[in-house]
PDB file of C-alpha atoms and ligand atoms in Angstrom:
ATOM      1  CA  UNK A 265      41.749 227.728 -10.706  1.00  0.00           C
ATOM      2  CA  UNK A 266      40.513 227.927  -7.357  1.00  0.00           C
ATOM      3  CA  UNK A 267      41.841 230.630  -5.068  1.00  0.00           C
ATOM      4  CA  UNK A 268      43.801 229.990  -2.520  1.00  0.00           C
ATOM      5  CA  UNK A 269      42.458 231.935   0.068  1.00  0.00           C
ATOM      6  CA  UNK A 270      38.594 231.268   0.075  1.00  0.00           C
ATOM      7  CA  UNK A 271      39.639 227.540   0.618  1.00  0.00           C
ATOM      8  CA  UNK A 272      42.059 227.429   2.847  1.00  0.00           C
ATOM      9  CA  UNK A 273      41.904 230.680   5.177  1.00  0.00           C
ATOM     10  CA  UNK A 274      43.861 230.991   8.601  1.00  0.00           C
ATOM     11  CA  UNK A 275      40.187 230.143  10.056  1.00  0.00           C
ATOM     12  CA  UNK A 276      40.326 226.536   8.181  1.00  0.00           C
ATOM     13  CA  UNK A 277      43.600 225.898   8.039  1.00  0.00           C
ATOM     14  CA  UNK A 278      43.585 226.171  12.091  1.00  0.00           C
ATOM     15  CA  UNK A 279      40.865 223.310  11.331  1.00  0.00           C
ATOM     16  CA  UNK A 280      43.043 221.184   9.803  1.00  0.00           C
ATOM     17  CA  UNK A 281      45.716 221.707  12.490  1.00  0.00           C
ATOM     18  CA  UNK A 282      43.625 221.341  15.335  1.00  0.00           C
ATOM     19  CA  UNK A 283      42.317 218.015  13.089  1.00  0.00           C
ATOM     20  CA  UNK A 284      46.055 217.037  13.373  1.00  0.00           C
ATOM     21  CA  UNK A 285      47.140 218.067  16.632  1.00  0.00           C
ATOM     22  CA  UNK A 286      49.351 220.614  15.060  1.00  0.00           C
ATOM     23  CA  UNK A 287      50.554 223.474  17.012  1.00  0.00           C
ATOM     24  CA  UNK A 288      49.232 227.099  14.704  1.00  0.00           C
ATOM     25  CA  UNK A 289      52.453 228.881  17.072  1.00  0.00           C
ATOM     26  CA  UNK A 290      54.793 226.163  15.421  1.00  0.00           C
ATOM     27  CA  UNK A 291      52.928 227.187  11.784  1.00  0.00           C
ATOM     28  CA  UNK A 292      52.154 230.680  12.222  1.00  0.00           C
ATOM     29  CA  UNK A 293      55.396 231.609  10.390  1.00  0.00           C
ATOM     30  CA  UNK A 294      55.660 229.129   7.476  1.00  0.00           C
ATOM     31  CA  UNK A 295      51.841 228.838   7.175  1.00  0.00           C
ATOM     32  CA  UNK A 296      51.999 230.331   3.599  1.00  0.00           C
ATOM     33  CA  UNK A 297      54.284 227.910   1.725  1.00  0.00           C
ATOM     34  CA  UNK A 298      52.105 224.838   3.740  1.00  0.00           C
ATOM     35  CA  UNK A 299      48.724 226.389   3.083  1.00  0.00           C
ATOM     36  CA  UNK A 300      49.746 226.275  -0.549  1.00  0.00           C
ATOM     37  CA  UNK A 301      51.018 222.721  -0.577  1.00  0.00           C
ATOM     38  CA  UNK A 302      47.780 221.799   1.394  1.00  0.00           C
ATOM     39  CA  UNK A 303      45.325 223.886  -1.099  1.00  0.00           C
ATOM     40  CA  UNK A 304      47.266 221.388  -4.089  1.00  0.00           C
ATOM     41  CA  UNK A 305      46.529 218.442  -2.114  1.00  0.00           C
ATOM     42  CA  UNK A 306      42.816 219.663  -1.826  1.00  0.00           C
ATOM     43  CA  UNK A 307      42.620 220.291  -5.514  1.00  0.00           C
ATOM     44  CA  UNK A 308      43.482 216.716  -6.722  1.00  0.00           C
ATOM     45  CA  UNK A 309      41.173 215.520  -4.036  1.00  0.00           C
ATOM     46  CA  UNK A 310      38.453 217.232  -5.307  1.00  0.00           C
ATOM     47  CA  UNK A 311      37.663 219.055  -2.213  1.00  0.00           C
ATOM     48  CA  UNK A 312      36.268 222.298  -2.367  1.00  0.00           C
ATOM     49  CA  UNK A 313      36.263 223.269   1.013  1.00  0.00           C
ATOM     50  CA  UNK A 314      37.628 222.108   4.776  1.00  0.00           C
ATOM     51  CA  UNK A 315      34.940 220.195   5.873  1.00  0.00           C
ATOM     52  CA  UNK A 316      34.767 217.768   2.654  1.00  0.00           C
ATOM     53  CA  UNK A 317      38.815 217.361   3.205  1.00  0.00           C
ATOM     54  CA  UNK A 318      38.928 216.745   6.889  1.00  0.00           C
ATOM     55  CA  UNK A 319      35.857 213.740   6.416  1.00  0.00           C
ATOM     56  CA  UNK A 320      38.315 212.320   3.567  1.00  0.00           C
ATOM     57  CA  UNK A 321      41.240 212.367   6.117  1.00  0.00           C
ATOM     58  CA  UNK A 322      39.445 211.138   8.498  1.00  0.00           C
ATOM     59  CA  UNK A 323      38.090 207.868   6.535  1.00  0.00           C
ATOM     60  CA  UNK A 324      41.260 207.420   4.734  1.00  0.00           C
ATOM     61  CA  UNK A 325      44.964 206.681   6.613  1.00  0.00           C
ATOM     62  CA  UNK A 326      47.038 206.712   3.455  1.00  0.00           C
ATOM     63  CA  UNK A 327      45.289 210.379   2.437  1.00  0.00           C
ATOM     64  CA  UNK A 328      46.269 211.634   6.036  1.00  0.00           C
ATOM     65  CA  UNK A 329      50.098 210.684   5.835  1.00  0.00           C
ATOM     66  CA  UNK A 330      50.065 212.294   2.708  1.00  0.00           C
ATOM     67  CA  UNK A 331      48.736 215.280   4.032  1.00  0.00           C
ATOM     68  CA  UNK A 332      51.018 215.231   6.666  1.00  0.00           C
ATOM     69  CA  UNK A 333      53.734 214.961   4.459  1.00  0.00           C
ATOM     70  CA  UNK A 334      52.713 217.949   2.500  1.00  0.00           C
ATOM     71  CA  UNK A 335      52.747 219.563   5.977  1.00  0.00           C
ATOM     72  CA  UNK A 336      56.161 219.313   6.526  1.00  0.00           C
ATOM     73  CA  UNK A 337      58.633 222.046   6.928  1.00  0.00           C
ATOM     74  CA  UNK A 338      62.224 221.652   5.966  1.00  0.00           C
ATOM     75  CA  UNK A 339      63.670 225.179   6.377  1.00  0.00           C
ATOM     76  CA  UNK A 340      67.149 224.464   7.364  1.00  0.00           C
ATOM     77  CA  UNK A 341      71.065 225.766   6.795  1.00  0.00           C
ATOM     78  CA  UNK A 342      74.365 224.643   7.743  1.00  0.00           C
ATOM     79  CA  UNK A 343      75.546 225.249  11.399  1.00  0.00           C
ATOM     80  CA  UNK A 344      72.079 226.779  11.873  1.00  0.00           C
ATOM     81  CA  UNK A 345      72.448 228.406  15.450  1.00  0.00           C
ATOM     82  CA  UNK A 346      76.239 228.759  15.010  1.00  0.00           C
ATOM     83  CA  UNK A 347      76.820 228.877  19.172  1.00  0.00           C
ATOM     84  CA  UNK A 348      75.422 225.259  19.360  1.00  0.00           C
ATOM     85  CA  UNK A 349      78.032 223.981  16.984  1.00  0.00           C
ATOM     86  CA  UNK A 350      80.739 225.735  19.190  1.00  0.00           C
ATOM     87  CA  UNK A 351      79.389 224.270  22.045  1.00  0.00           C
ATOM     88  CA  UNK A 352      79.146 220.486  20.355  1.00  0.00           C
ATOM     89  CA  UNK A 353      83.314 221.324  19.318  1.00  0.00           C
ATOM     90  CA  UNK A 354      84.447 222.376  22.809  1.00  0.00           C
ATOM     91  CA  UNK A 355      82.643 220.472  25.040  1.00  0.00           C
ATOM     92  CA  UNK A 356      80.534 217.894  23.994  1.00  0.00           C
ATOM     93  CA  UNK A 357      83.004 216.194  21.266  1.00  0.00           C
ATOM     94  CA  UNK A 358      86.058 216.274  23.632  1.00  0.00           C
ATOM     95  CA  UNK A 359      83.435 214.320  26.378  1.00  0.00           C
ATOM     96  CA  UNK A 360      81.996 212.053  23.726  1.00  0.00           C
ATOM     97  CA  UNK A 361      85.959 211.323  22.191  1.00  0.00           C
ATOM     98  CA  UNK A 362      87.161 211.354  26.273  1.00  0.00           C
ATOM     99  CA  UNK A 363      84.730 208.679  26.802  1.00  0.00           C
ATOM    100  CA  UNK A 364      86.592 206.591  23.997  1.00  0.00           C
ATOM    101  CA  UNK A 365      84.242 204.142  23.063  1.00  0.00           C
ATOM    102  CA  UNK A 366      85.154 202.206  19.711  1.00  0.00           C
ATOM    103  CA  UNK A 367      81.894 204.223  18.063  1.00  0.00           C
ATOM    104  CA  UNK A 368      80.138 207.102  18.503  1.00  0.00           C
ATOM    105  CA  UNK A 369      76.508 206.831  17.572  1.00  0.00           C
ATOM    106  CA  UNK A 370      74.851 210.039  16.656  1.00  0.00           C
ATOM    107  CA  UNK A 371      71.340 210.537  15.370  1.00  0.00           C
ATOM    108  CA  UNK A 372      69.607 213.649  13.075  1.00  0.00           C
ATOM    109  CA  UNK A 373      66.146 212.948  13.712  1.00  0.00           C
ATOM    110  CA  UNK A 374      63.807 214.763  11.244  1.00  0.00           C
ATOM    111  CA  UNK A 375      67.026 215.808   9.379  1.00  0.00           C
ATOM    112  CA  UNK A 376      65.099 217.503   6.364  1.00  0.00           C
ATOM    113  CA  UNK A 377      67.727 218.334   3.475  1.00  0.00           C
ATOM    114  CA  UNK A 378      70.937 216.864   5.293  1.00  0.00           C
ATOM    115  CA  UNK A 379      71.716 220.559   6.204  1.00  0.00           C
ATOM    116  CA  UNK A 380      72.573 219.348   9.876  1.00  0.00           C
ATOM    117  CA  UNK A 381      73.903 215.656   9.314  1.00  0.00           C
ATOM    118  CA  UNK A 382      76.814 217.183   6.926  1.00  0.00           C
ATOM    119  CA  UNK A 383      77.583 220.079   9.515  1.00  0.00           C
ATOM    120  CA  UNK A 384      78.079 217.317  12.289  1.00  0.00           C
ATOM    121  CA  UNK A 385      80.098 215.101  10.139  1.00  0.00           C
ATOM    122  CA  UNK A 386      81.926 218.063   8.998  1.00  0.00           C
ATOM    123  CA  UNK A 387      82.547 219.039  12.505  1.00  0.00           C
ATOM    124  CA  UNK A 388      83.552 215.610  13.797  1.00  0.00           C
ATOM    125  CA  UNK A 389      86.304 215.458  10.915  1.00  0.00           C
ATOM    126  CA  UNK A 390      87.777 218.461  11.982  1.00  0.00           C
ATOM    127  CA  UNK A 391      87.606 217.686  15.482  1.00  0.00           C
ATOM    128  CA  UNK A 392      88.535 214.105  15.147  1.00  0.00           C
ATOM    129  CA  UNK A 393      91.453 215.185  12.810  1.00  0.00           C
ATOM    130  CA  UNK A 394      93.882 215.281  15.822  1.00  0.00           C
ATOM    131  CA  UNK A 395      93.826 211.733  17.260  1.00  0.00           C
ATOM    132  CA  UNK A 396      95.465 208.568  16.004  1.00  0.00           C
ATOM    133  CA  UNK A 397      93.108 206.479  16.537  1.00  0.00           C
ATOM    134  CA  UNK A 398      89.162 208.531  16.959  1.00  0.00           C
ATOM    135  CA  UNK A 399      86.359 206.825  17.669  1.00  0.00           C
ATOM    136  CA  UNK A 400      84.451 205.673  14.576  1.00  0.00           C
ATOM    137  CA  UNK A 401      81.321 207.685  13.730  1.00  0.00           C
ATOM    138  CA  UNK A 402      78.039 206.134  13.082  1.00  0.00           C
ATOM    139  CA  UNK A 403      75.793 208.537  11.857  1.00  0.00           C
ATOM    140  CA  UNK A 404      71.974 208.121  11.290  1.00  0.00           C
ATOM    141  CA  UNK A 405      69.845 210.245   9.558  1.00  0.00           C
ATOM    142  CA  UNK A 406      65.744 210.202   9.160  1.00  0.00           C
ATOM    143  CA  UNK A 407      62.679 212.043   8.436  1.00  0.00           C
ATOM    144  CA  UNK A 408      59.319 211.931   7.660  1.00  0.00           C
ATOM    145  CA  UNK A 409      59.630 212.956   3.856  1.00  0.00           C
ATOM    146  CA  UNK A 410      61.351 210.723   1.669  1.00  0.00           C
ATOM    147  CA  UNK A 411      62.057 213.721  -0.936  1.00  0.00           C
ATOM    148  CA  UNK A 412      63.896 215.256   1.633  1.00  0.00           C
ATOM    149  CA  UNK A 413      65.968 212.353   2.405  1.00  0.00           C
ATOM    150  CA  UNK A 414      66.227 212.400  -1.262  1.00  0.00           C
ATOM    151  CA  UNK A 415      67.591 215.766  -1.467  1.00  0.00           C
ATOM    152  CA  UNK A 416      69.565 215.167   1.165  1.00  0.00           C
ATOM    153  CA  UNK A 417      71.946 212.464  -0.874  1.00  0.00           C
ATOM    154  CA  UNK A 418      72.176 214.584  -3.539  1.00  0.00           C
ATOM    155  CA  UNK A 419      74.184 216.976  -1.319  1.00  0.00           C
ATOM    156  CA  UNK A 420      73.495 220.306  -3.788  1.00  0.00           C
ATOM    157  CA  UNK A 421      73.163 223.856  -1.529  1.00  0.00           C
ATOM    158  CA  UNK A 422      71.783 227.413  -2.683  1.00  0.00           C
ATOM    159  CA  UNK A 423      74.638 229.907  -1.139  1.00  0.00           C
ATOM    160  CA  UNK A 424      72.067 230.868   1.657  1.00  0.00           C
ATOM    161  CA  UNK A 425      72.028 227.168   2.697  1.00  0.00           C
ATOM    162  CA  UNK A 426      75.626 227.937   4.154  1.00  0.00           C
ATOM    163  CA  UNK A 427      75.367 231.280   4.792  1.00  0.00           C
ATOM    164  CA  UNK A 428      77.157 230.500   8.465  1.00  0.00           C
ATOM    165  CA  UNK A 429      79.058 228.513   7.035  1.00  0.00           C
ATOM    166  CA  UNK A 430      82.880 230.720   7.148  1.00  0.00           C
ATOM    167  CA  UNK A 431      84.923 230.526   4.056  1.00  0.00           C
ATOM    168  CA  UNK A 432      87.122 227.776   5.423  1.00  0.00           C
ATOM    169  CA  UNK A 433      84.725 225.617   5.795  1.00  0.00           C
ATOM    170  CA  UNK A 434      83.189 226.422   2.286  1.00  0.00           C
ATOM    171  CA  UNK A 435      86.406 225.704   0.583  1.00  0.00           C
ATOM    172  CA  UNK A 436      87.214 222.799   2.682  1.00  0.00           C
ATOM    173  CA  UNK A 437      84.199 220.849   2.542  1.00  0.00           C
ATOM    174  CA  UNK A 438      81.626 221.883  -0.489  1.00  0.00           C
ATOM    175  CA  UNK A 439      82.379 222.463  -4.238  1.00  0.00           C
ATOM    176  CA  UNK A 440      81.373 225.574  -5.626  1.00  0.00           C
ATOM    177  CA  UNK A 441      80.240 224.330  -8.764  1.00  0.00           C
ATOM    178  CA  UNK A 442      78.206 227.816  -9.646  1.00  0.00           C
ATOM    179  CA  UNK A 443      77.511 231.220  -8.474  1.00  0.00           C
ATOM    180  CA  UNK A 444      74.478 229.708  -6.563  1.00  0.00           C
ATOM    181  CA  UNK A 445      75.127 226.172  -6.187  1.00  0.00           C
ATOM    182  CA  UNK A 446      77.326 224.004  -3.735  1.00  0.00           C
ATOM    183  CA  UNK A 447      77.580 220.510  -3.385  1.00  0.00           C
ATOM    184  CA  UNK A 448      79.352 218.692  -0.487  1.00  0.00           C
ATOM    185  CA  UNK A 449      82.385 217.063  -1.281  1.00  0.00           C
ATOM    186  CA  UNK A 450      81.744 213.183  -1.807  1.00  0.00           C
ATOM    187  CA  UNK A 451      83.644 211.693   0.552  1.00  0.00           C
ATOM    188  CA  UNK A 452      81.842 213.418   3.411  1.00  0.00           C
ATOM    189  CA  UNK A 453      78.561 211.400   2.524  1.00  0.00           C
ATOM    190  CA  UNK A 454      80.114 208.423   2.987  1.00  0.00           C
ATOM    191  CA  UNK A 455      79.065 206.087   5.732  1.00  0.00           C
ATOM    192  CA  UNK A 456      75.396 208.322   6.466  1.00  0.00           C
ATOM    193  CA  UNK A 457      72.795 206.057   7.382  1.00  0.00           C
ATOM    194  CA  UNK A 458      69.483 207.618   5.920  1.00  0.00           C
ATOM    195  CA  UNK A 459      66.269 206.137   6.582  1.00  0.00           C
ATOM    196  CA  UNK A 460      62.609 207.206   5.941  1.00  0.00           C
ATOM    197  CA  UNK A 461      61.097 207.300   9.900  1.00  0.00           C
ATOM    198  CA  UNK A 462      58.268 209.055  11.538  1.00  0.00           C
ATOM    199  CA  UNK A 463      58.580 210.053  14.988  1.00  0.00           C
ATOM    200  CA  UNK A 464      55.709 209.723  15.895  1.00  0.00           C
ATOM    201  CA  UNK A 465      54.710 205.810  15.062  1.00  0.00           C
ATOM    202  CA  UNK A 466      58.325 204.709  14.697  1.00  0.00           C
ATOM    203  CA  UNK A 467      60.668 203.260  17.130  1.00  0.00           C
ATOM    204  CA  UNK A 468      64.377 205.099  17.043  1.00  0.00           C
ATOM    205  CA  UNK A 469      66.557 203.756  14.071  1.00  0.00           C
ATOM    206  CA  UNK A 470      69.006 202.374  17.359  1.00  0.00           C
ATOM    207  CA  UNK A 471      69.490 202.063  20.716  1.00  0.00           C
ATOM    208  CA  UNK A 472      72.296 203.530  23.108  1.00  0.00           C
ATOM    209  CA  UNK A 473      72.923 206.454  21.380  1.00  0.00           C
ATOM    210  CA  UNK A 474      75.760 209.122  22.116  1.00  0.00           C
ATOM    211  CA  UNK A 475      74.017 212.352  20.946  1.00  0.00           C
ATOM    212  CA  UNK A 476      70.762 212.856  19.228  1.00  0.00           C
ATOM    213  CA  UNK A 477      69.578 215.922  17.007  1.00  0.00           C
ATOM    214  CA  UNK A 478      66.069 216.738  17.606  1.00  0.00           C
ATOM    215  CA  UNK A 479      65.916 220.086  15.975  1.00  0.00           C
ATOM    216  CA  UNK A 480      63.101 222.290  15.092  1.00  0.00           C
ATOM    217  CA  UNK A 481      60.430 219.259  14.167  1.00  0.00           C
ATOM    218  CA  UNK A 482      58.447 217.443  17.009  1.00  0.00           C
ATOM    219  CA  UNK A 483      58.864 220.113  19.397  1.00  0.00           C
ATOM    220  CA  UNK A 484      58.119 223.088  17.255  1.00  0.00           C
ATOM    221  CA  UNK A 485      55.002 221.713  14.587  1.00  0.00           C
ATOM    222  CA  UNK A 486      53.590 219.369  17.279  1.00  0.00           C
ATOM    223  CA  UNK A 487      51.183 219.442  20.571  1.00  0.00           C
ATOM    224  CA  UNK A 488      52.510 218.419  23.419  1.00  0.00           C
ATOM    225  CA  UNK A 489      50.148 215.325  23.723  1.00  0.00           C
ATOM    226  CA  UNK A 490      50.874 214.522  20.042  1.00  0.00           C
ATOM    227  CA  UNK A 491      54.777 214.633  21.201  1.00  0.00           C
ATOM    228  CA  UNK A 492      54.470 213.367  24.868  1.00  0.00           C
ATOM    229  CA  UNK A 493      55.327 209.963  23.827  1.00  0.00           C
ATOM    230  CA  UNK A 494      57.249 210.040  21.071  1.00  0.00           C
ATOM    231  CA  UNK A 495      59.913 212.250  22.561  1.00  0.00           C
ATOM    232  CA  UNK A 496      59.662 209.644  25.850  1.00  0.00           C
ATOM    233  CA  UNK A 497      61.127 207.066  22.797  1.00  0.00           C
ATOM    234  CA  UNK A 498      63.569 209.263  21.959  1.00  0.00           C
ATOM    235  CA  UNK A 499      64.806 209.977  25.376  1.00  0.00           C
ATOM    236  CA  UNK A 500      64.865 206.341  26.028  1.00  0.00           C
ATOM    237  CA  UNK A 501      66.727 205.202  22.731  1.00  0.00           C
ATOM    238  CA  UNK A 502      69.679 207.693  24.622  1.00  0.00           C
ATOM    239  CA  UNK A 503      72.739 205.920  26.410  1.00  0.00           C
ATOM    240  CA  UNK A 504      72.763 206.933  30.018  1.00  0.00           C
ATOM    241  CA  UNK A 505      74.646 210.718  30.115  1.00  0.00           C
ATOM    242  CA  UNK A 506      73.821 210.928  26.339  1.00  0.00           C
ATOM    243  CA  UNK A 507      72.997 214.512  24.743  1.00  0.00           C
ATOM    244  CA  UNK A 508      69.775 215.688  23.451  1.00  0.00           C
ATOM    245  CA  UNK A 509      69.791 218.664  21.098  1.00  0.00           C
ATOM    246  CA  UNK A 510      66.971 220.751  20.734  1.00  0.00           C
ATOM    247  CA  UNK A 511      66.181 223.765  18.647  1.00  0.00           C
ATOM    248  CA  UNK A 512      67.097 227.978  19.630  1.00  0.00           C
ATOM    249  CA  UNK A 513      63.306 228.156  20.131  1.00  0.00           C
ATOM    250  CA  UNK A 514      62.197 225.181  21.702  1.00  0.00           C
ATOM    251  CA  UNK A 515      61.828 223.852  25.417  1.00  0.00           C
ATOM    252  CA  UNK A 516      61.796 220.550  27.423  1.00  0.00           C
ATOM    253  CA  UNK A 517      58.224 220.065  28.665  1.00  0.00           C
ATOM    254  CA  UNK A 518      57.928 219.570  32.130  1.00  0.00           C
ATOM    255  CA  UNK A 519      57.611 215.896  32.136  1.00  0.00           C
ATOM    256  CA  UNK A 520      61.167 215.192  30.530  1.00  0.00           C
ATOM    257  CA  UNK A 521      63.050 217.700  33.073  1.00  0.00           C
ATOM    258  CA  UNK A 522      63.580 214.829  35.333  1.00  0.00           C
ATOM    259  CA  UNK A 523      65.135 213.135  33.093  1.00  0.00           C
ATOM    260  CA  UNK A 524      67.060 215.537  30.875  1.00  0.00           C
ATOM    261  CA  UNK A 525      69.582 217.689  32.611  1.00  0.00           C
ATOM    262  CA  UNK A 526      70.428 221.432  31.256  1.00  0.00           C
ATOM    263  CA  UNK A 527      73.778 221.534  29.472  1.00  0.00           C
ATOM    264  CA  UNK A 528      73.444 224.121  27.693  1.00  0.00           C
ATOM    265  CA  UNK A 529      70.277 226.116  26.520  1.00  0.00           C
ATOM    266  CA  UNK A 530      70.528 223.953  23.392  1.00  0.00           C
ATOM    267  CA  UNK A 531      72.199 220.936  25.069  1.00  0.00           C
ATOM    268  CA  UNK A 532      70.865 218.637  27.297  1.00  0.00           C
ATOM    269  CA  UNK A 533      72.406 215.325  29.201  1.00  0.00           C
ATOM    270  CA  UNK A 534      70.109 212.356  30.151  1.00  0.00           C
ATOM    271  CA  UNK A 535      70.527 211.410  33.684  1.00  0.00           C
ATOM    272  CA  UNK A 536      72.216 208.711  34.319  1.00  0.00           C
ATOM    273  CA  UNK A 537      69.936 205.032  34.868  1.00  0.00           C
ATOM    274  CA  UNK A 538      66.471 207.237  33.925  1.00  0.00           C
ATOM    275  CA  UNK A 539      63.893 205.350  32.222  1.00  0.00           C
ATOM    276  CA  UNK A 540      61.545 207.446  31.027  1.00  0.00           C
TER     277      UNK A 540
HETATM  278  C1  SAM B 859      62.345 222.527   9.983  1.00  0.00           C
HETATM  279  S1  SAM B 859      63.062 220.991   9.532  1.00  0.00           S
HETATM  280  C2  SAM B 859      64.389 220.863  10.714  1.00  0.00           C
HETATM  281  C3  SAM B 859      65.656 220.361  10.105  1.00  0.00           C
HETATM  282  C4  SAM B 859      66.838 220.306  11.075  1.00  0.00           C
HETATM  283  N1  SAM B 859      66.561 219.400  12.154  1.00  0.00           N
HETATM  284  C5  SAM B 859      67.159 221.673  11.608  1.00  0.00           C
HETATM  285  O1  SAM B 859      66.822 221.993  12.751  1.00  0.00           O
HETATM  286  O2  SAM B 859      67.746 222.469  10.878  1.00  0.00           O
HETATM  287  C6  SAM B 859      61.862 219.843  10.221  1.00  0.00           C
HETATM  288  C7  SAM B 859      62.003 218.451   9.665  1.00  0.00           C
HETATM  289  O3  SAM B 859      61.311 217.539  10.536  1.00  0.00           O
HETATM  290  C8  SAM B 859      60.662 216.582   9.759  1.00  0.00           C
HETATM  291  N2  SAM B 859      59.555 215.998  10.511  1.00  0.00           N
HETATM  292  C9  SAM B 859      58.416 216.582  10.898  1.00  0.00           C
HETATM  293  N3  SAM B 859      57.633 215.698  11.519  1.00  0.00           N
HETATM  294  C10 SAM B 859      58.294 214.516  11.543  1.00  0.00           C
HETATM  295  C11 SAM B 859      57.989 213.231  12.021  1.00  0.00           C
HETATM  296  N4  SAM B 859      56.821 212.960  12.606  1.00  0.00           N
HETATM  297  N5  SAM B 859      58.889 212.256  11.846  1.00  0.00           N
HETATM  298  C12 SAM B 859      60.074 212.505  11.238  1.00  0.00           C
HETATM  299  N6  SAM B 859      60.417 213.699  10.740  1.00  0.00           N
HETATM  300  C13 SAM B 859      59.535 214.708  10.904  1.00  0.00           C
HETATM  301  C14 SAM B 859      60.192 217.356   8.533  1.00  0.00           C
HETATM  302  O4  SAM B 859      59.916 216.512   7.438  1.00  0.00           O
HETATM  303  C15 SAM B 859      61.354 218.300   8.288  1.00  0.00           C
HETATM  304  O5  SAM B 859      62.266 217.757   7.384  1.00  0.00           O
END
């Protein structure tokens, strides 16, 4: 057993990202639970050190997406960032419902575990719960992983997964099958659209979208010339006035503010006839 460390120090593993046009701020945090993933991927390889794994990355596309799959991080929870969530219910549903198209269109990009697809559906039941006739919701839901999309289906939580979740909504919505274990109700995964996509080869799953979640993924893990484009797709696959969502710690770069107007520090509103 090789150890961990002399492989794969901070010193190499800033290699690899630098290799990938990773951001080490985005990493810094997680880095441990990656680098370990990463080492495993070395191991099988046969690599015993940085420089043998970057030339195999480098000569091999199908060894690089896995590697960049093993570099994903899908830390998530239900109604992560819980003053978004009351921001989506008393503003940006009533707008979206005001609007009253015959479907709302709503996309989770780089949705990990389905932590944030079932707290929007969740919240657009409750919200939608007082009109006759509510728009119908058409939810999509994609990442880079397809284990995670996997997961995601399955619909099973540890308690810390909905740990802002209040007790209403745990009873409501979930089944608390054990001490540790939730699973969301069936019905509530009905109708979600989930799709293996990377952001950054992939066009958007649609077009004229109402409200996209892009949370904690290109922003946070990526450069911003890694990103630049990509998010450009995003912002374009956006109906005019459409939201963008971003995560607690991230920022619009500079060359999306003209196009993306503050909301909200979370929520943002395309302006209106702005190709991007
Ligand atoms: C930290 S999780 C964020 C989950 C959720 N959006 C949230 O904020 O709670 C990041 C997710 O982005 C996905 N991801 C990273 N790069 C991606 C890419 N290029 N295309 C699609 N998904 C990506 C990862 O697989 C992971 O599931």
């Amino acid at each position: 057993m090789m150890d961990r460390e002399a492989i794969l120090d901070d010193r190499q593993f800033a290699m690899l990202l630098a290799f990938l046009n990773y951001s080490w701020d985005g990493y810094r945090k997680v880095r441990k639970g990656v680098k370990k993933r990463v080492v495993r991927h070395m191991q099988e390889l046969g690599c015993r050190n940085m420089d043998h794994y970057l030339a195999r990355l480098e000569a091999d596309p199908g060894l690089r997406a896995e590697c960049r799959r093993q570099m994903t991080v899908s830390v998530s929870r239900f109604f992560r960032d819980l003053r978004l969530w009351e921001i989506l219910e008393d503003y940006v549903l009533p707008e979206l419902a005001a609007r009253q198209p015959e479907t709302v269109k709503v996309w989770s990009a780089g949705c990990a575990g389905g932590e944030e697809v079932y707290s929007f559906r969740i919240l657009w039941e409750s919200f939608t719960a007082k009109y006759s006739t509510p728009p119908r919701l058409k939810m999509i839901a994609t990442d880079l992983a397809p284990q995670y999309l996997e997961r995601a289906k399955k619909g099973i939580y540890p308690n810390g997964a909905l740990r802002d979740a209040d007790a209403e909504r745990r009873s409501d919505w979930f089944f608390n099958v054990k001490k540790d274990r939730y699973i969301v109700r069936p019905w509530v995964k009905n109708g979600i659209d989930w799709r293996v996509q990377d952001l950054l080869t992939d066009p958007p799953p649609a077009e004229d979208l109402d409200l996209v979640f892009l949370r904690n993924s290109l922003l946070t893990y990526y450069m911003p010339d890694l990103y630049e484009k990509p998010l450009q797709r995003v912002v374009n696959a956006l109906k005019p006035s459409g939201f963008l969502v971003i995560g607690a710690k991230e920022q619009i770069p500079e060359a999306a503010r003209n196009h993306l107007m503050p909301y909200d520090r979370y929520v943002f509103r395309k302006t209106a006839g702005s190709e991007y």
